[in-house]
XYZ file of C-alpha atoms in Angstrom:
256
model
C -14.755 -18.907 43.501
C -16.588 -22.290 44.605
C -16.678 -25.038 42.240
C -19.609 -26.079 40.190
C -21.855 -28.555 42.101
C -21.529 -32.334 41.316
C -24.303 -33.967 39.421
C -24.579 -37.277 39.384
C -25.934 -39.195 36.479
C -29.694 -39.484 36.182
C -30.155 -43.344 36.759
C -28.869 -46.806 35.599
C -32.120 -47.191 33.668
C -31.661 -47.741 29.643
C -34.530 -45.151 29.461
C -33.099 -42.385 31.251
C -32.146 -39.379 29.494
C -28.529 -38.818 30.572
C -27.226 -35.588 28.945
C -23.551 -36.486 29.050
C -23.996 -40.017 27.547
C -25.621 -38.311 24.572
C -23.120 -35.866 24.252
C -20.312 -38.923 24.264
C -22.127 -41.071 21.824
C -22.882 -38.069 19.537
C -19.406 -36.311 19.767
C -17.382 -39.828 19.654
C -16.292 -39.930 16.148
C -15.492 -36.371 15.676
C -13.357 -36.637 19.103
C -11.658 -39.965 17.842
C -10.912 -37.944 14.302
C -9.508 -35.521 15.934
C -7.260 -37.204 18.297
C -5.932 -39.385 15.013
C -5.203 -35.661 13.612
C -3.588 -34.671 16.626
C -1.416 -37.615 16.918
C 0.143 -36.976 13.807
C 0.375 -33.292 14.195
C 2.130 -33.934 17.414
C 4.167 -36.660 16.404
C 3.091 -38.823 18.948
C 2.171 -42.605 18.592
C -0.553 -44.384 20.432
C 0.993 -47.896 21.141
C 3.139 -47.921 24.251
C 1.939 -44.377 25.216
C -0.301 -43.777 28.396
C -3.588 -41.620 28.313
C -5.999 -40.052 30.711
C -9.548 -39.386 29.953
C -11.155 -36.745 32.370
C -14.736 -36.550 32.542
C -14.899 -40.107 30.973
C -18.541 -40.590 31.906
C -19.600 -44.230 30.996
C -16.399 -44.703 29.226
C -16.773 -44.512 25.576
C -14.034 -42.258 24.724
C -11.898 -44.336 26.961
C -12.402 -47.484 25.266
C -11.772 -45.817 21.889
C -8.370 -44.387 22.965
C -7.891 -48.036 24.168
C -8.746 -49.236 20.835
C -6.339 -46.911 19.280
C -3.408 -48.540 21.484
C -3.068 -46.224 24.545
C -2.592 -47.669 27.917
C -5.662 -45.603 29.420
C -6.780 -44.265 32.753
C -10.552 -43.252 32.897
C -11.409 -40.561 35.565
C -14.730 -39.376 36.481
C -16.309 -37.455 39.205
C -19.388 -39.652 39.422
C -18.899 -42.845 41.267
C -21.979 -44.012 39.388
C -20.328 -43.342 36.012
C -17.403 -45.163 37.080
C -19.294 -48.136 37.910
C -21.127 -48.085 34.476
C -17.970 -47.654 32.611
C -16.125 -50.480 34.460
C -19.002 -53.104 33.888
C -19.456 -51.811 29.671
C -15.626 -52.023 29.557
C -14.935 -55.235 31.119
C -15.465 -57.189 27.879
C -13.961 -54.983 25.539
C -10.894 -53.383 27.052
C -10.223 -54.932 30.588
C -7.170 -53.343 30.982
C -8.429 -49.753 31.245
C -8.374 -48.348 34.834
C -11.423 -46.660 36.141
C -10.925 -44.109 38.848
C -13.586 -41.855 40.764
C -11.948 -38.185 41.352
C -12.660 -34.624 40.568
C -10.627 -32.874 37.826
C -9.233 -30.580 40.037
C -7.583 -33.277 42.228
C -7.020 -36.499 40.145
C -4.549 -38.172 42.701
C -2.488 -39.361 39.774
C 1.417 -39.311 39.795
C 3.352 -36.427 38.483
C 4.339 -36.697 34.593
C 2.533 -39.753 34.070
C 0.762 -39.254 30.924
C 1.950 -38.648 27.186
C -1.992 -37.662 26.403
C -4.715 -36.000 28.485
C -8.132 -35.627 27.045
C -10.706 -33.657 28.761
C -14.696 -34.193 28.035
C -17.086 -32.392 29.098
C -14.842 -30.662 31.986
C -13.920 -27.023 31.110
C -17.456 -25.950 30.671
C -18.630 -27.190 34.051
C -15.807 -25.961 36.376
C -15.544 -22.580 38.199
C -11.778 -23.588 38.818
C -10.360 -23.571 35.395
C -6.963 -22.709 36.526
C -6.858 -25.535 39.058
C -7.931 -28.077 36.454
C -5.464 -26.913 34.118
C -2.611 -27.002 36.708
C -3.610 -30.645 37.311
C -3.525 -31.519 33.707
C -0.071 -29.838 33.540
C 1.256 -31.746 36.430
C -0.005 -35.207 35.373
C 1.562 -34.655 31.669
C 5.190 -35.457 30.977
C 7.028 -32.581 29.399
C 5.966 -32.248 25.743
C 2.863 -34.305 26.348
C -0.463 -33.298 24.790
C -3.843 -31.982 26.336
C -6.526 -32.511 23.930
C -9.966 -31.037 24.811
C -13.399 -30.301 23.735
C -15.769 -27.576 25.104
C -18.338 -24.842 24.563
C -17.664 -21.343 23.431
C -19.619 -18.568 25.101
C -21.672 -16.924 22.262
C -25.111 -15.775 21.355
C -25.997 -19.266 19.946
C -24.036 -21.320 22.503
C -26.337 -19.941 25.358
C -29.261 -20.628 23.601
C -28.457 -24.304 23.068
C -26.722 -24.896 26.367
C -28.342 -22.697 28.866
C -31.726 -22.827 27.171
C -32.561 -25.919 25.051
C -30.423 -28.330 26.878
C -31.539 -27.151 30.653
C -34.857 -25.105 30.449
C -36.974 -26.291 27.445
C -38.936 -29.717 28.319
C -39.015 -30.841 24.856
C -35.194 -30.590 24.461
C -33.735 -30.631 28.279
C -31.129 -33.376 28.629
C -29.244 -31.686 31.496
C -30.005 -30.803 35.184
C -30.185 -27.214 35.865
C -27.497 -25.399 36.764
C -24.945 -27.562 35.124
C -23.822 -25.061 32.766
C -23.832 -21.247 33.238
C -22.410 -18.140 31.020
C -19.433 -17.547 33.430
C -18.477 -21.140 32.675
C -18.322 -21.025 29.097
C -15.072 -19.923 27.696
C -14.395 -18.403 24.379
C -11.071 -19.653 22.604
C -9.203 -16.728 23.571
C -10.003 -17.002 27.196
C -9.036 -20.674 27.218
C -5.631 -19.987 25.437
C -4.792 -17.529 27.919
C -5.661 -19.824 30.732
C -3.444 -22.701 29.295
C -0.866 -20.422 28.782
C -0.785 -19.435 32.778
C -0.335 -23.212 33.489
C 2.690 -23.708 31.171
C 0.387 -25.183 28.100
C 0.967 -23.772 24.807
C -2.182 -24.208 22.746
C -1.371 -25.289 19.262
C -4.976 -25.649 17.581
C -8.673 -24.863 17.316
C -11.250 -26.746 15.622
C -14.876 -25.901 15.240
C -16.961 -29.072 15.142
C -20.908 -29.161 14.572
C -23.743 -31.215 13.315
C -23.927 -30.906 9.375
C -27.452 -29.818 9.862
C -28.617 -28.186 13.245
C -32.332 -29.445 12.666
C -30.897 -33.058 12.996
C -29.847 -32.214 16.705
C -32.991 -30.742 17.685
C -34.888 -33.905 16.030
C -32.779 -36.260 17.798
C -32.914 -34.558 21.057
C -36.576 -34.369 21.148
C -37.029 -38.167 20.057
C -34.592 -39.012 22.868
C -36.693 -37.001 25.163
C -39.952 -38.948 24.328
C -38.130 -42.323 24.441
C -38.604 -42.945 20.804
C -34.795 -43.609 20.389
C -31.992 -44.801 22.584
C -28.775 -42.729 23.223
C -26.801 -45.321 20.945
C -29.295 -44.150 17.800
C -28.465 -40.590 17.839
C -25.226 -40.688 16.172
C -26.707 -41.618 12.633
C -29.135 -39.133 13.032
C -26.899 -36.116 13.959
C -23.710 -36.258 11.738
C -20.962 -33.934 13.575
C -18.319 -32.832 11.388
C -14.827 -31.072 11.819
C -14.578 -27.754 10.619
C -10.925 -26.420 11.291
C -11.502 -23.415 9.224
C -14.702 -21.859 10.668
C -15.087 -19.745 13.535
C -16.602 -21.882 16.458
C -19.941 -20.741 17.332
C -20.883 -23.469 19.579
C -18.388 -26.199 20.554
C -14.848 -26.425 19.698
C -11.936 -28.861 20.040
C -8.324 -28.058 20.496
C -4.868 -29.148 22.037
C -2.087 -27.807 23.786
C 1.488 -28.994 24.730
C 3.434 -28.952 27.831
C 6.291 -26.995 27.421
């Protein structure tokens, strides 16, 4: 099966609606909260450890992990995103290494990382096993893979295949970025991880406290009334470890 077509960021213009950036700033607090929780569960210390962020976009999550003490490599398939991430991180975290490469072929050394975080990646690839095999290759034995992705449910299809791609008022992604076949249930992802020697340890739902706030913020961003950075105060995402994921979920696995 062919890989999903590569889609560059819309524009460097501050007014451009970039769906990946919207997701990054909206999910950032939840992502870092989950990382901190996972570090405790996995008995992993950030200072002195190496992390790779795959699907790093403009580098927000990479800078967050660097702030926790990780030595970070940020990888994204978009050269434009890599350039923007490098520019944004020059003053804040100049030690982050930025690379342009697909998730299926990272070009990194075997067993080089203690932690790999895959953001906005699993739900856009048609070659999940290749992506996970590459993750397993670059992780050291006992290393931890953290991910966030999109479940395949009726609600997630309405949001990701409909509102985010087709409805003019709420569209933030190019057509074709998401398809039903590339959205995976937790059970399907757990099985795929297992095939590559990665033992899934946790699944955690995360969602907006009030879904109406997400619609409100998306429409305001589409109309240019707010910037990407103004979205998080409007859309408060929370971790819900005891809930069944209806749209998005986080999780982590360990390399055996």
